[in-house]
mmCIF file of C-alpha atoms in Angstrom:
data_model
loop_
_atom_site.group_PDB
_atom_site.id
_atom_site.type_symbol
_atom_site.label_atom_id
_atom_site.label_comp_id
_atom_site.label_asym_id
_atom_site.label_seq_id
_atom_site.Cartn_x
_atom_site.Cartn_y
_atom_site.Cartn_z
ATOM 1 C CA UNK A 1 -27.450 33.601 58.410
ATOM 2 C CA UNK A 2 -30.308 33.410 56.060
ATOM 3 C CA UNK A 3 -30.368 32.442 52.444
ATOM 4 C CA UNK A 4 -31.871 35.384 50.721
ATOM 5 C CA UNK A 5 -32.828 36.568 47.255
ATOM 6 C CA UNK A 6 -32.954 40.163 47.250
ATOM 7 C CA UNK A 7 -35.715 40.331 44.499
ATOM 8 C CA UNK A 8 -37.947 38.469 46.418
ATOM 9 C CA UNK A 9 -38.214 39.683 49.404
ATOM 10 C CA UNK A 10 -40.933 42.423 48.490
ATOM 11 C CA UNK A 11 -44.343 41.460 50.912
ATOM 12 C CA UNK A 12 -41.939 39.580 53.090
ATOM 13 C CA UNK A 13 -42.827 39.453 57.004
ATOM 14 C CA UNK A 14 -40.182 39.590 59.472
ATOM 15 C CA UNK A 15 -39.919 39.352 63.288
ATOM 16 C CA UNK A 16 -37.529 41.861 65.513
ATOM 17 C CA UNK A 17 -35.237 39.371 67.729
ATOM 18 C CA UNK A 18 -35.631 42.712 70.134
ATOM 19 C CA UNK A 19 -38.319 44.485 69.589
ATOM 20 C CA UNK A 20 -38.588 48.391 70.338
ATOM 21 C CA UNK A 21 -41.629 50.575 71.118
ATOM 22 C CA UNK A 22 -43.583 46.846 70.814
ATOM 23 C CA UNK A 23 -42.590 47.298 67.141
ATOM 24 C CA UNK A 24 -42.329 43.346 67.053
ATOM 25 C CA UNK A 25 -43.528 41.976 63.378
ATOM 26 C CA UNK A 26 -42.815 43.936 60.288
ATOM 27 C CA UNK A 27 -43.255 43.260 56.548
ATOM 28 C CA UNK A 28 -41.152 44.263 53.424
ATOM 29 C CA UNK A 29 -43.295 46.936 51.594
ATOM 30 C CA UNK A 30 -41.361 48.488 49.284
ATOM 31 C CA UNK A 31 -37.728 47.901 47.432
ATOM 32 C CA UNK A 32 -35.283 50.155 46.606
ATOM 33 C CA UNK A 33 -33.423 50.017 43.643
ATOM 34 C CA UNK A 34 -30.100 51.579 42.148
ATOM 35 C CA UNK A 35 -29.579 52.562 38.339
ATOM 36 C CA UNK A 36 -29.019 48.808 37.323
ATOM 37 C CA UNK A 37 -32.324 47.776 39.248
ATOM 38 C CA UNK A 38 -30.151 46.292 41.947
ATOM 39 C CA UNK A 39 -32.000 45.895 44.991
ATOM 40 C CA UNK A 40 -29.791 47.701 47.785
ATOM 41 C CA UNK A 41 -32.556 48.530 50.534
ATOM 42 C CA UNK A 42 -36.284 47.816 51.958
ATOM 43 C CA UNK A 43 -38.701 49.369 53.509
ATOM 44 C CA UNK A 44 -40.062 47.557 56.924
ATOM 45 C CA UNK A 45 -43.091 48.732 57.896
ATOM 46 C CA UNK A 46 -44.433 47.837 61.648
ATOM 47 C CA UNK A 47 -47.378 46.162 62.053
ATOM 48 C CA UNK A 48 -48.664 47.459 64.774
ATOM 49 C CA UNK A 49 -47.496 51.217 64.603
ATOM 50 C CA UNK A 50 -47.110 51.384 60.646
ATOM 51 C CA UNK A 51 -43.917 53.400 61.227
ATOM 52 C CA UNK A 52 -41.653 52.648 58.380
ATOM 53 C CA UNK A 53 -37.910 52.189 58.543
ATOM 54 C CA UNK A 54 -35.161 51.570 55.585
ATOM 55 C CA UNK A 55 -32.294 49.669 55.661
ATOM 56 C CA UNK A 56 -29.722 47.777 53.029
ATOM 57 C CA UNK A 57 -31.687 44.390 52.406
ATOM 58 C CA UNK A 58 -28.471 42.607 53.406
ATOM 59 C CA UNK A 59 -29.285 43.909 57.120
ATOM 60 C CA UNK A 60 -32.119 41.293 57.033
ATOM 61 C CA UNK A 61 -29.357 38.087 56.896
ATOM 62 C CA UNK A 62 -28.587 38.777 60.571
ATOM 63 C CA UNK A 63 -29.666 36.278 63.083
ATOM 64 C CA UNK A 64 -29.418 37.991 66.103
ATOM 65 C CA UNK A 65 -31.542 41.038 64.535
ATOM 66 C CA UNK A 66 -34.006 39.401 62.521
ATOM 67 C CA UNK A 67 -36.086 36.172 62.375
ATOM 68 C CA UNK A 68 -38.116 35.675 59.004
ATOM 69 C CA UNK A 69 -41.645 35.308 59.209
ATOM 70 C CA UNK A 70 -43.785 36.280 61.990
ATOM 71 C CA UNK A 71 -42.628 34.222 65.608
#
């Protein structure tokens, strides 16, 4: 499980353990946050489609998901 801080994880690159549609390497573009500027999701975006997909930021922590930075 990965160490993260949730405020820094804005321009962040990630890898897909399985990727799907080639949607392989991604990167954090935007944070979502609640009333008390909590961060609760992110916004991937896919390199190489630039589809964009949100999820709860603690989603990220999973190793058999996600691999940070671009492998």
């Amino acid at each position: 499980m990965h160490a993260l801080n949730p405020d820094k994880l804005h321009h962040s690159k990630w890898t897909a353990v399985a990727p799907k549609h080639k949607e392989k390497h991604f990167i954090v573009t935007k944070l979502v946050r609640d009333e008390e500027e909590n961060v609760v999701q992110v916004v991937l975006e896919a390199v190489l489609t630039r589809r964009e997909f949100t999820l709860p930021w603690q989603a990220l922590k999973d190793d058999e998901t996600w691999r940070m930075g671009w492998k």
